[in-house]
Coordinates of N, CA and C in Angstrom, one line a residue:
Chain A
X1 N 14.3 14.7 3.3 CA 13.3 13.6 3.4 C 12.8 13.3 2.0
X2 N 12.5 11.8 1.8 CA 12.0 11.7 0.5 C 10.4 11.7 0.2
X3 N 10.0 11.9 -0.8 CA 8.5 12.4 -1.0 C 8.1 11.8 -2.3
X4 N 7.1 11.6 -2.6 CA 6.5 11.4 -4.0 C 5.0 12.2 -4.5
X5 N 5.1 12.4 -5.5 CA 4.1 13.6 -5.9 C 3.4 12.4 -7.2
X6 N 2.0 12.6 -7.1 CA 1.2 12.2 -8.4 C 0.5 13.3 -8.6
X7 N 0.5 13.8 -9.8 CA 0.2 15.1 -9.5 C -1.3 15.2 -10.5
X8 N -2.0 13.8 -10.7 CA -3.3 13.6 -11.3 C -4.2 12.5 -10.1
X9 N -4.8 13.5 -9.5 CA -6.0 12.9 -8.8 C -6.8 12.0 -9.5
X10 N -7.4 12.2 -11.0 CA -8.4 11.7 -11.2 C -7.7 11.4 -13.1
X11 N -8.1 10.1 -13.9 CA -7.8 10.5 -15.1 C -8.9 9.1 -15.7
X12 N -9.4 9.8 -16.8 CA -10.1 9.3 -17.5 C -9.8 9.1 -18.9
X13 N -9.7 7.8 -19.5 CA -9.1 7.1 -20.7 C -10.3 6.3 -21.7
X14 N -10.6 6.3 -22.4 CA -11.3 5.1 -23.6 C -10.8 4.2 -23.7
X15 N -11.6 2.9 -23.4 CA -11.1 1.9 -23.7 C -9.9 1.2 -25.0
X16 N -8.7 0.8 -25.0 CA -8.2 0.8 -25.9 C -7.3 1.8 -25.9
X17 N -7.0 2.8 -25.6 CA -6.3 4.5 -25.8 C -5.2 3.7 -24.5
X18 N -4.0 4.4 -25.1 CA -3.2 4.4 -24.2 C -3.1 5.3 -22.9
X19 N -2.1 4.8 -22.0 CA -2.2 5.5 -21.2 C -0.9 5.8 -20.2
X20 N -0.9 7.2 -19.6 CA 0.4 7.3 -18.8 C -0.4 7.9 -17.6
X21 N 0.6 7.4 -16.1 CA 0.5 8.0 -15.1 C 1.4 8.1 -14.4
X22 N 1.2 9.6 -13.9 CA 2.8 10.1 -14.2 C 3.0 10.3 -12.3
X23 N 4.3 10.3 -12.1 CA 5.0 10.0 -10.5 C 6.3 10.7 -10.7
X24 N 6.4 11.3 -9.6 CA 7.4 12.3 -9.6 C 8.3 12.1 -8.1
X25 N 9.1 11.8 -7.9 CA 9.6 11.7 -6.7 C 10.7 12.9 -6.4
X26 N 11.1 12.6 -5.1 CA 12.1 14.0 -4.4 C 13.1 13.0 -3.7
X27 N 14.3 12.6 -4.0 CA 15.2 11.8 -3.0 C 16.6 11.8 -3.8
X28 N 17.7 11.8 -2.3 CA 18.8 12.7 -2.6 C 19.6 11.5 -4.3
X29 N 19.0 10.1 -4.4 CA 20.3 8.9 -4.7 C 19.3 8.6 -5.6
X30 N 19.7 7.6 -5.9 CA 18.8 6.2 -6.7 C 18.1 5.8 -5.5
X31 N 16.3 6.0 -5.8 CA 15.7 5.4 -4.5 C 15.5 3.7 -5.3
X32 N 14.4 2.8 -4.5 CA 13.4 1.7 -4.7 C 11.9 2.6 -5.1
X33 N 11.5 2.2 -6.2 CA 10.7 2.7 -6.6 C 9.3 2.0 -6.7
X34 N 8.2 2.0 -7.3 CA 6.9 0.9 -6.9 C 5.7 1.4 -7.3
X35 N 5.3 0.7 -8.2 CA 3.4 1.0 -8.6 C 3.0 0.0 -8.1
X36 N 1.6 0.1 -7.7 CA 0.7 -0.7 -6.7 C -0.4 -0.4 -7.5
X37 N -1.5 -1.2 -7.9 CA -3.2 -1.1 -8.4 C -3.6 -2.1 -6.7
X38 N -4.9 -0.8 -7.1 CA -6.0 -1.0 -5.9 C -7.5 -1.4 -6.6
X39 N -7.3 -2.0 -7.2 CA -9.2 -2.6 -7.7 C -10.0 -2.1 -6.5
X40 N -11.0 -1.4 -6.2 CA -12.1 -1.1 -5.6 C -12.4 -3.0 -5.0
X41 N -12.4 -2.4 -3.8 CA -13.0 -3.1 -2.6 C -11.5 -4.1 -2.4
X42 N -10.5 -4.0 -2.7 CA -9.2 -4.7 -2.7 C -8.1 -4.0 -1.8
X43 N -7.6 -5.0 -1.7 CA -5.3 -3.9 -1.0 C -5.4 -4.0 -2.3
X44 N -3.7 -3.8 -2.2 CA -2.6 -2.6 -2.8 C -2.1 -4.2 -3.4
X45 N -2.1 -4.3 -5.2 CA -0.9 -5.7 -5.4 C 0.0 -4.8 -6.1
X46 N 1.3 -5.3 -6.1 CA 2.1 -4.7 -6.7 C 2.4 -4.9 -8.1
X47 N 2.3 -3.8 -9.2 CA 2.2 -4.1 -11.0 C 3.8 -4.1 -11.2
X48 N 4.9 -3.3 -10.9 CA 6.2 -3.7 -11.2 C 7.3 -2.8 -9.8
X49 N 8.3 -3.3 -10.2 CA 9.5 -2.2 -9.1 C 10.4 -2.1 -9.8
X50 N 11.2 -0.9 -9.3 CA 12.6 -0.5 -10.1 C 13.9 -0.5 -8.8
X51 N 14.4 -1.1 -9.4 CA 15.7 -0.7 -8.1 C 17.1 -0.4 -8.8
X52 N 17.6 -1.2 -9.7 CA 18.9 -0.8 -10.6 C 18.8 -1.3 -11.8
X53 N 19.7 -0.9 -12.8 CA 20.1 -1.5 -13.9 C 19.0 -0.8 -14.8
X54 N 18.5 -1.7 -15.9 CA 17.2 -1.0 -17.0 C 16.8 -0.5 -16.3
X55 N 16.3 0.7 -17.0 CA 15.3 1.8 -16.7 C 14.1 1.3 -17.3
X56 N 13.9 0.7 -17.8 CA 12.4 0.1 -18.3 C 12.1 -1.1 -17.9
X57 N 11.1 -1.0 -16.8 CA 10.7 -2.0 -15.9 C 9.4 -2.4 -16.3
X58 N 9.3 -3.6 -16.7 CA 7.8 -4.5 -17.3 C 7.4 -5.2 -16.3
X59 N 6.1 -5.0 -16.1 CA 5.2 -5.4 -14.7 C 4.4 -6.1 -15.2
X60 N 3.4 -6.6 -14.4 CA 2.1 -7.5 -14.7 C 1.3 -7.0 -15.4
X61 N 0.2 -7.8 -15.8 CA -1.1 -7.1 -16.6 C -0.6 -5.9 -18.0
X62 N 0.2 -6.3 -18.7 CA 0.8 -5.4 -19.2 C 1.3 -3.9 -19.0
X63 N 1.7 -3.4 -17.6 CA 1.9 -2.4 -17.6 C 3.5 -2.5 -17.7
X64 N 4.2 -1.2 -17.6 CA 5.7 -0.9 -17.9 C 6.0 0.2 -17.0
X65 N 6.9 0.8 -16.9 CA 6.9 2.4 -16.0 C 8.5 2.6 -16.3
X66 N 8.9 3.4 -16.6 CA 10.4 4.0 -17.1 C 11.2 5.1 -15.9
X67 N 12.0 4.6 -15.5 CA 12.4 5.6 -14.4 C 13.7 6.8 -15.2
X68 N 13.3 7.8 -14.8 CA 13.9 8.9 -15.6 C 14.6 9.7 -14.6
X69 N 16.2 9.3 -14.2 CA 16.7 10.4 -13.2 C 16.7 11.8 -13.2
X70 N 17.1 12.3 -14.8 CA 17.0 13.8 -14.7 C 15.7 14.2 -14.9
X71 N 15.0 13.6 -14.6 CA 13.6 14.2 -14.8 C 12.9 13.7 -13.1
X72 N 13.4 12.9 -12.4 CA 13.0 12.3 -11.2 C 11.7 11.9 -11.3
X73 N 11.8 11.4 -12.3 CA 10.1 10.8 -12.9 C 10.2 9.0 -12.8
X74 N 9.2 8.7 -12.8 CA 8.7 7.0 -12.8 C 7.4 6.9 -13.1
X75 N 7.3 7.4 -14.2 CA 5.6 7.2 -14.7 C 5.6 5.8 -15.6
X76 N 4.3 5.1 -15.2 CA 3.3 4.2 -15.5 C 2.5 4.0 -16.6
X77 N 3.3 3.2 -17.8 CA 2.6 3.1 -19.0 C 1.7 1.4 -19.7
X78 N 0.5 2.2 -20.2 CA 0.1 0.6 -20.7 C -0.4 0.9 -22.0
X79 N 0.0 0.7 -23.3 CA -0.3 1.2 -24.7 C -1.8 1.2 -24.9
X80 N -2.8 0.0 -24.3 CA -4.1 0.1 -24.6 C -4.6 -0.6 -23.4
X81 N -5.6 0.0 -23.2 CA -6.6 0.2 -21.6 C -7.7 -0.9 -21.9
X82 N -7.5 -1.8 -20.9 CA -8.9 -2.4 -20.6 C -9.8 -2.1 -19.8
X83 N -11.3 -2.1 -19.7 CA -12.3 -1.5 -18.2 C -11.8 -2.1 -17.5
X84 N -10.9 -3.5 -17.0 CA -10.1 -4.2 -15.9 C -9.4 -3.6 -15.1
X85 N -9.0 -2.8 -15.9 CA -7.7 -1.7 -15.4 C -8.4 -0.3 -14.6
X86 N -9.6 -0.4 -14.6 CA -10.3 0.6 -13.8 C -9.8 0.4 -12.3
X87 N -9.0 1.0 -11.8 CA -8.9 1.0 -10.5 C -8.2 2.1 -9.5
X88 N -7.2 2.0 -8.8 CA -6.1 3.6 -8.3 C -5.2 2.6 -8.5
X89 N -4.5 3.9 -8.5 CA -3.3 3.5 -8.9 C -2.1 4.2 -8.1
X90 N -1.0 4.0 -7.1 CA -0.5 4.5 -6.1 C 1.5 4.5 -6.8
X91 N 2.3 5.0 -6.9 CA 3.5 5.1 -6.8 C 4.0 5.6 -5.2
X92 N 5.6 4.7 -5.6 CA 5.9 4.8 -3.8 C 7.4 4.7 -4.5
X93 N 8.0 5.6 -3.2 CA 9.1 5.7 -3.3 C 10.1 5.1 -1.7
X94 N 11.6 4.4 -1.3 CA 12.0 4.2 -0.6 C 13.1 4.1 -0.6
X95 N 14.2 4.6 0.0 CA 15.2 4.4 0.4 C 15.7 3.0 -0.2
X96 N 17.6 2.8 -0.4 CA 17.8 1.4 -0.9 C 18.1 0.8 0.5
X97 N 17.6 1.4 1.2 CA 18.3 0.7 2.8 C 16.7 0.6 3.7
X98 N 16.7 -0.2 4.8 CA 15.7 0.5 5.5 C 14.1 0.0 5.4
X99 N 14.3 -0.7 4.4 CA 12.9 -2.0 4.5 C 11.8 -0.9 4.3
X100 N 10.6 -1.7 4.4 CA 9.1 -1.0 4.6 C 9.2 -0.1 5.1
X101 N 9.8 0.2 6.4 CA 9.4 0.9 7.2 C 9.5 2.2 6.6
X102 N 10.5 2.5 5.8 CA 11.1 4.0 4.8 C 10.4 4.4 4.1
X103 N 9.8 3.5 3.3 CA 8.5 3.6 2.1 C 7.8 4.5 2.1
X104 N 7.7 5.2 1.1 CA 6.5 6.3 0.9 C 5.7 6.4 -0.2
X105 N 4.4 6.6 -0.1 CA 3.4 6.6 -1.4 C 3.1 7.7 -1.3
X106 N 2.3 7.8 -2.8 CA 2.0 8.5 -3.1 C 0.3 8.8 -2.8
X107 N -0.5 9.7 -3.1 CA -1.8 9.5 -3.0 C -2.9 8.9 -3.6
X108 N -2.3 8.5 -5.0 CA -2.8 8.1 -5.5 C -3.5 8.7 -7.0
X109 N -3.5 7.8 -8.1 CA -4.4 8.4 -9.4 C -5.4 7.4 -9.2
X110 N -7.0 8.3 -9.7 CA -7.7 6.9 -9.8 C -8.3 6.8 -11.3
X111 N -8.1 5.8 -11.7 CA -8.5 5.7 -13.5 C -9.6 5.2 -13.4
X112 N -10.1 6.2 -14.3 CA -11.5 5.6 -15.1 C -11.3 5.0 -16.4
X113 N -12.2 3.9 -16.6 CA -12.3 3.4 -18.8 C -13.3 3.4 -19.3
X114 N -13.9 4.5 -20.1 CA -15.3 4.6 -21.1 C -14.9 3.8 -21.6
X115 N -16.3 2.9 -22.4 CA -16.7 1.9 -23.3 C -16.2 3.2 -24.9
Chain B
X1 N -7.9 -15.5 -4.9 CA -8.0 -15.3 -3.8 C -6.4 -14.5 -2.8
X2 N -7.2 -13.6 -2.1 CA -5.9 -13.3 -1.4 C -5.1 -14.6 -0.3
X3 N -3.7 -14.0 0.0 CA -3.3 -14.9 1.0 C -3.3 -14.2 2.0
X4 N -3.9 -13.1 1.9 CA -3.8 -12.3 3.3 C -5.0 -12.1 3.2
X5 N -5.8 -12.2 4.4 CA -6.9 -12.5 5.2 C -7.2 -12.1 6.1
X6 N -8.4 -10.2 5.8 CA -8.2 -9.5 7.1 C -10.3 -9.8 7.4
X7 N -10.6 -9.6 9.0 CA -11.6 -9.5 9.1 C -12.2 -8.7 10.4
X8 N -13.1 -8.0 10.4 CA -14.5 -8.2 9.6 C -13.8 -6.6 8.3
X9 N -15.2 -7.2 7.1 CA -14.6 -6.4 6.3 C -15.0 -5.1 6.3
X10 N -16.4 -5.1 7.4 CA -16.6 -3.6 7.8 C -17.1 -3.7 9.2
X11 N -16.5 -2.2 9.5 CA -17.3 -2.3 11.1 C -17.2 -0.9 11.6
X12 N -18.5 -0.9 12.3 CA -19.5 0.7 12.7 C -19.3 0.5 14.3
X13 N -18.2 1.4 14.9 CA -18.8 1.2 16.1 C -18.6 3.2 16.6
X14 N -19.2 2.7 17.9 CA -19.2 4.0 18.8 C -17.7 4.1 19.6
X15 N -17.8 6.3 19.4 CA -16.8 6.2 20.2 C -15.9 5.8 21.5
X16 N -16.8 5.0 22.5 CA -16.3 4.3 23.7 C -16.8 3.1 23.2
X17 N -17.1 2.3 22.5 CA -16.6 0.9 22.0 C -15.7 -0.1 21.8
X18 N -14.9 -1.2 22.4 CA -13.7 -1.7 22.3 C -13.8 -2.5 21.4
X19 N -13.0 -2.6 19.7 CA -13.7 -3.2 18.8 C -11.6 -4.5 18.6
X20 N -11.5 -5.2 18.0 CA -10.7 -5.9 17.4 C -10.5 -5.9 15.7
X21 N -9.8 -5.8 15.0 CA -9.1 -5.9 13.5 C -8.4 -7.2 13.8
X22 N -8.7 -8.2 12.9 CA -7.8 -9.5 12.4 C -7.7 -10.1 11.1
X23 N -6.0 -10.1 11.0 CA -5.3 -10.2 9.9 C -4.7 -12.0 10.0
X24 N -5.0 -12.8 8.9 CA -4.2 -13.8 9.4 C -3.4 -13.9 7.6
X25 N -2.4 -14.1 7.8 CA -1.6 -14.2 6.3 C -1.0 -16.4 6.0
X26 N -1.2 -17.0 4.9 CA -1.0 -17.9 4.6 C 0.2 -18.0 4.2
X27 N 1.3 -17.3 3.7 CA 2.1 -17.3 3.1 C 3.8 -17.4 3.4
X28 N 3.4 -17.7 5.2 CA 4.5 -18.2 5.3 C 5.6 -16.8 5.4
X29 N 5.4 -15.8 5.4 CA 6.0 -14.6 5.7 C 6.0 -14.0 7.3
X30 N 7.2 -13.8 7.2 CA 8.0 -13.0 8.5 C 7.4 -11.8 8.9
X31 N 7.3 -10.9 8.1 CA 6.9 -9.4 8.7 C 5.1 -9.4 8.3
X32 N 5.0 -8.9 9.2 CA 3.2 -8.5 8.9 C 3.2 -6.4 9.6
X33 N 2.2 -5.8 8.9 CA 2.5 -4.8 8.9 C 0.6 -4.2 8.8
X34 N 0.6 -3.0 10.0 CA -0.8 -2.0 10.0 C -0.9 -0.9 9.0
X35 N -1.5 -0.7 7.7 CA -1.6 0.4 7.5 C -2.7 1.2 7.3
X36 N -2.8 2.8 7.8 CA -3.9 3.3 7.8 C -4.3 4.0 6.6
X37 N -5.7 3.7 5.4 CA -5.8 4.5 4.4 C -6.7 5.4 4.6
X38 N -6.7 6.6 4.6 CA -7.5 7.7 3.9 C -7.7 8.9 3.0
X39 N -9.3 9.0 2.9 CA -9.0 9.7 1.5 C -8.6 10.7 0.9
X40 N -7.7 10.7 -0.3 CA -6.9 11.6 -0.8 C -5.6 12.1 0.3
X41 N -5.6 10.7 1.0 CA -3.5 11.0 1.8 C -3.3 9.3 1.7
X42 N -1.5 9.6 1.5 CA -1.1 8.8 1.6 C -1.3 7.8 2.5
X43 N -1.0 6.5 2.1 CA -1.0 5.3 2.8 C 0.4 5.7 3.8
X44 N -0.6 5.6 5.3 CA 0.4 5.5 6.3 C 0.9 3.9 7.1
X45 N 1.9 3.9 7.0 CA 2.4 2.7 8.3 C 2.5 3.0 9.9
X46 N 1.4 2.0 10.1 CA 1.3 2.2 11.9 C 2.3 1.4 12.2
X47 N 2.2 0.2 12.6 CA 2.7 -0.8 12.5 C 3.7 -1.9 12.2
X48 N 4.7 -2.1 12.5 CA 5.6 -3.5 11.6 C 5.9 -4.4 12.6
X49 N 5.9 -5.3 12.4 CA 6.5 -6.8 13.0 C 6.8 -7.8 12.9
X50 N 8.2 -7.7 12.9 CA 9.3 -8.8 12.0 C 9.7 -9.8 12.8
X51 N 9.3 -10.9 12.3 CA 9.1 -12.3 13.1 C 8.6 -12.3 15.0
X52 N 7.5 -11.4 14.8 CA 6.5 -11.0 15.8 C 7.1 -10.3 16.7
X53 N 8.3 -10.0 16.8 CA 8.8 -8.3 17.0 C 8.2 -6.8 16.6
X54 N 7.4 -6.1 17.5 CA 7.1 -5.0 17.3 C 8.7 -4.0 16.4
X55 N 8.8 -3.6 15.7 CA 9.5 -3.0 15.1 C 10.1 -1.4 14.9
X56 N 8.0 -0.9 14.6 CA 8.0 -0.1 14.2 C 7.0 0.7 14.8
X57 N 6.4 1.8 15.6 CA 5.3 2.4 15.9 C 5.4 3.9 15.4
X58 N 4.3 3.9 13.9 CA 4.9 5.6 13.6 C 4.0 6.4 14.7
X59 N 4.0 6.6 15.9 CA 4.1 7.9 16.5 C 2.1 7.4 16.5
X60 N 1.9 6.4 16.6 CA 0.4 6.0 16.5 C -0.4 6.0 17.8
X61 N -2.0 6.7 17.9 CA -2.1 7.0 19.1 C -2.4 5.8 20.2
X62 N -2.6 5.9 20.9 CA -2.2 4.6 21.9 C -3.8 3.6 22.4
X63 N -4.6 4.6 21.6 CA -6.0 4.0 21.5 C -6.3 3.2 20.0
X64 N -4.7 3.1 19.4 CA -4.5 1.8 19.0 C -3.4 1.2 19.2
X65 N -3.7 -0.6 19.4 CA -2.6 -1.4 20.1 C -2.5 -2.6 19.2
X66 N -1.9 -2.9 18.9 CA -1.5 -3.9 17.9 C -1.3 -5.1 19.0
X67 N -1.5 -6.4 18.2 CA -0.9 -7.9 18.8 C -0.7 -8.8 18.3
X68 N 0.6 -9.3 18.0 CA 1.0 -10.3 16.9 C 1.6 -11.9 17.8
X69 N 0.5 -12.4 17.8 CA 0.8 -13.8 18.9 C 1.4 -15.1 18.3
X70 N 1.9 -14.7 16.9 CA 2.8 -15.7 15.9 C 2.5 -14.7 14.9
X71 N 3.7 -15.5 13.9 CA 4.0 -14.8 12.7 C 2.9 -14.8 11.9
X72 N 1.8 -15.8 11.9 CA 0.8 -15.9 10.8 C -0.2 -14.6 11.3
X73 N -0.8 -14.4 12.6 CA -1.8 -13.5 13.0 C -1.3 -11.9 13.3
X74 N -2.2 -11.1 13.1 CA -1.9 -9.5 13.5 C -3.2 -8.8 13.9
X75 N -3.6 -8.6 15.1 CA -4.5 -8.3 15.5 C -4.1 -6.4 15.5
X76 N -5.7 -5.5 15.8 CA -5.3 -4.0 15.9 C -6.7 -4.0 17.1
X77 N -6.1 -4.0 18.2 CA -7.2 -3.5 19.2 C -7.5 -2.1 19.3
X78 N -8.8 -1.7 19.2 CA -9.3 -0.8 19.1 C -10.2 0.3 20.3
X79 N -9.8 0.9 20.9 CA -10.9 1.3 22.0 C -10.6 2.8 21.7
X80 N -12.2 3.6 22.4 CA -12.2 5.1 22.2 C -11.7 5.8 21.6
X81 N -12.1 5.3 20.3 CA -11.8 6.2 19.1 C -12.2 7.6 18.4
X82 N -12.1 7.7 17.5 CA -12.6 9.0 17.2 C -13.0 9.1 16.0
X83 N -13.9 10.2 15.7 CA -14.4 10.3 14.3 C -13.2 10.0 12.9
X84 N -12.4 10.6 12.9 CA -11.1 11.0 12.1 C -10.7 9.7 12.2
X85 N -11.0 8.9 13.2 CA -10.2 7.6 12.5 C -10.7 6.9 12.1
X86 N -12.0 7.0 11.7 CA -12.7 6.4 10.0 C -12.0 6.1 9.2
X87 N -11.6 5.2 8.5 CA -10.9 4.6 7.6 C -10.7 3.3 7.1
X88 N -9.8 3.2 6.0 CA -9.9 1.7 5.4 C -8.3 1.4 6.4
X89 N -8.4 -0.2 6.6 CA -7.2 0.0 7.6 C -6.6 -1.3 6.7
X90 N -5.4 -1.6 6.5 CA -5.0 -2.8 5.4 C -3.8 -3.3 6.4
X91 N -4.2 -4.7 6.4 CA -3.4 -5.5 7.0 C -1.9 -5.7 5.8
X92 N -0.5 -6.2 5.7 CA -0.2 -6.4 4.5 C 1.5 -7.2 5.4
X93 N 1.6 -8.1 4.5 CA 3.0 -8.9 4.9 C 3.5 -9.3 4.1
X94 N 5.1 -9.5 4.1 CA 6.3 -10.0 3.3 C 6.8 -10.6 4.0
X95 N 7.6 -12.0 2.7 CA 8.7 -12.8 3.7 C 9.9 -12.2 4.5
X96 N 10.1 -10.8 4.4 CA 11.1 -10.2 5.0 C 10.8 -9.2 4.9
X97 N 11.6 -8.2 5.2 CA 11.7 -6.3 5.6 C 12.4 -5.6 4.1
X98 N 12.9 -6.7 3.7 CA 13.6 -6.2 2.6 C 12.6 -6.1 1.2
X99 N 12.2 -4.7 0.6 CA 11.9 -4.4 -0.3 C 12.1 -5.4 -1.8
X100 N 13.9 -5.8 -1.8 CA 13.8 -5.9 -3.0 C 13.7 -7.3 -3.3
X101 N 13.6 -8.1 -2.3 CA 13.0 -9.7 -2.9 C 11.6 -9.9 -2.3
X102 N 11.0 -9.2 -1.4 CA 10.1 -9.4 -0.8 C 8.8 -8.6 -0.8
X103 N 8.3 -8.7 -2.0 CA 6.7 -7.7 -2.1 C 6.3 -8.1 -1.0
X104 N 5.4 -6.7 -1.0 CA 4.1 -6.7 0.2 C 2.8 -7.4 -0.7
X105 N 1.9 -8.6 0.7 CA 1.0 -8.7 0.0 C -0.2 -8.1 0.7
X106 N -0.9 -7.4 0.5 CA -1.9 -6.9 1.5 C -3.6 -7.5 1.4
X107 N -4.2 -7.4 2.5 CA -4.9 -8.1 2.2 C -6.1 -6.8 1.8
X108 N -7.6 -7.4 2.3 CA -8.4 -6.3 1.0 C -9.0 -5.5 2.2
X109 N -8.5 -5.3 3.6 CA -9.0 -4.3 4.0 C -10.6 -4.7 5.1
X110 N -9.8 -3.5 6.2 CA -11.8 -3.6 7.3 C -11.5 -2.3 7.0
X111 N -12.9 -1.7 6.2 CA -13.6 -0.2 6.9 C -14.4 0.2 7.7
X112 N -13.7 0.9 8.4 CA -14.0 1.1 9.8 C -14.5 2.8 10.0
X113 N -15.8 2.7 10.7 CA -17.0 4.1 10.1 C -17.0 4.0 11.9
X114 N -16.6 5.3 12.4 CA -16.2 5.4 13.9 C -17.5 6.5 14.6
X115 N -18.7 6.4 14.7 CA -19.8 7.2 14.7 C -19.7 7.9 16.3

């Protein structure tokens, strides 16, 4: 069965300071991959997806996320943090078959941005 | 502004209370979909319904019942509930089932405090 691990509950950045958040998944192939931001009091929009080809997937709001097979990583990068960007942050992983219904998240990081 | 449009955006009721969740989406999408958030677990899927076909029921208890009377609306009828199912509950739909052309858009959520 496939799973995804974030394995930072909580992370706090300075405004400006770069930043990674890291997603680790467990699945047998090349899954569908997926960062979601949750602004407080909002759903889930989606910041980029991976499914084939580049491994370096450029998403909205300047984020990026690199999928790394021997490492079964898809961590979430944005070189300099705005307090905009304060929100959670969820990675999901799915099957290339199998629609929604397959999809799995993660729990979530939730970022903080000092002034 | 979202195009998914859930209401009320909060609601307190008692455990023998028969309450309603309504989702209505503008966007002209096929699947509409229940999911249950709580804190520090994964975003679960109750729910799916692809062109108002029940699809999907993950194993959800039966004192909740879903009702999708066209593609635009998604109702979650609610009766005798329980403490534990306090939560943020996110309505969320796509023009199809298919992940890779079809983001989820979700809407911002009823929290629902089950006293």
């Amino acid at each position: 069965a496939q799973s995804v691990t974030q394995p930072d509950i909580h992370i706090t950045v300075s405004e400006g300071a770069s930043l990674e958040l890291r997603c680790n998944y467990s699945y047998g192939a090349t899954p569908y991959l997926f960062w979601y931001v949750q602004s407080p009091g909002q759903g889930l929009q989606l910041l980029l997806k991976y499914f084939s080809g580049d491994t370096l997937v450029q998403g909205i709001k300047g984020f990026e996320a690199e999928f790394k097979r021997s490492q079964s990583s898809f961590n979430l990068r944005k070189p300099s943090v705005h307090w905009s960007d304060a929100a959670e942050y969820f990675c999901a992983v799915g099957p290339p078959s199998g629609g929604y219904q397959k999809v799995t998240f993660g729990t979530g990081t939730k970022l903080q941005v000092i002034p | 502004e979202t195009g998914v449009t859930q209401t009320p955006r909060h609601l307190v009721m008692g455990m023998t209370n028969k309450k309603s969740l309504k989702c209505e989406q503008h966007l002209g999408h096929n699947a509409m979909y229940w999911y249950k958030q709580s804190a520090k677990k994964p975003l679960e899927l109750m729910f799916v319904y692809n062109f108002k076909e029940q699809t999907e029921n993950n194993s959800v208890p039966s004192r909740f019942s879903p009702e999708c009377p066209n593609s635009s609306h998604l109702f979650l009828h609610l009766h005798t509930l329980q403490p534990e199912d306090s939560a943020l509950y996110l309505c969320a739909s796509s023009q199809d089932w298919d992940p890779v052309n079809s983001p989820l858009h979700f809407g911002n959520g009823t929290r629902l405090t089950v006293t």
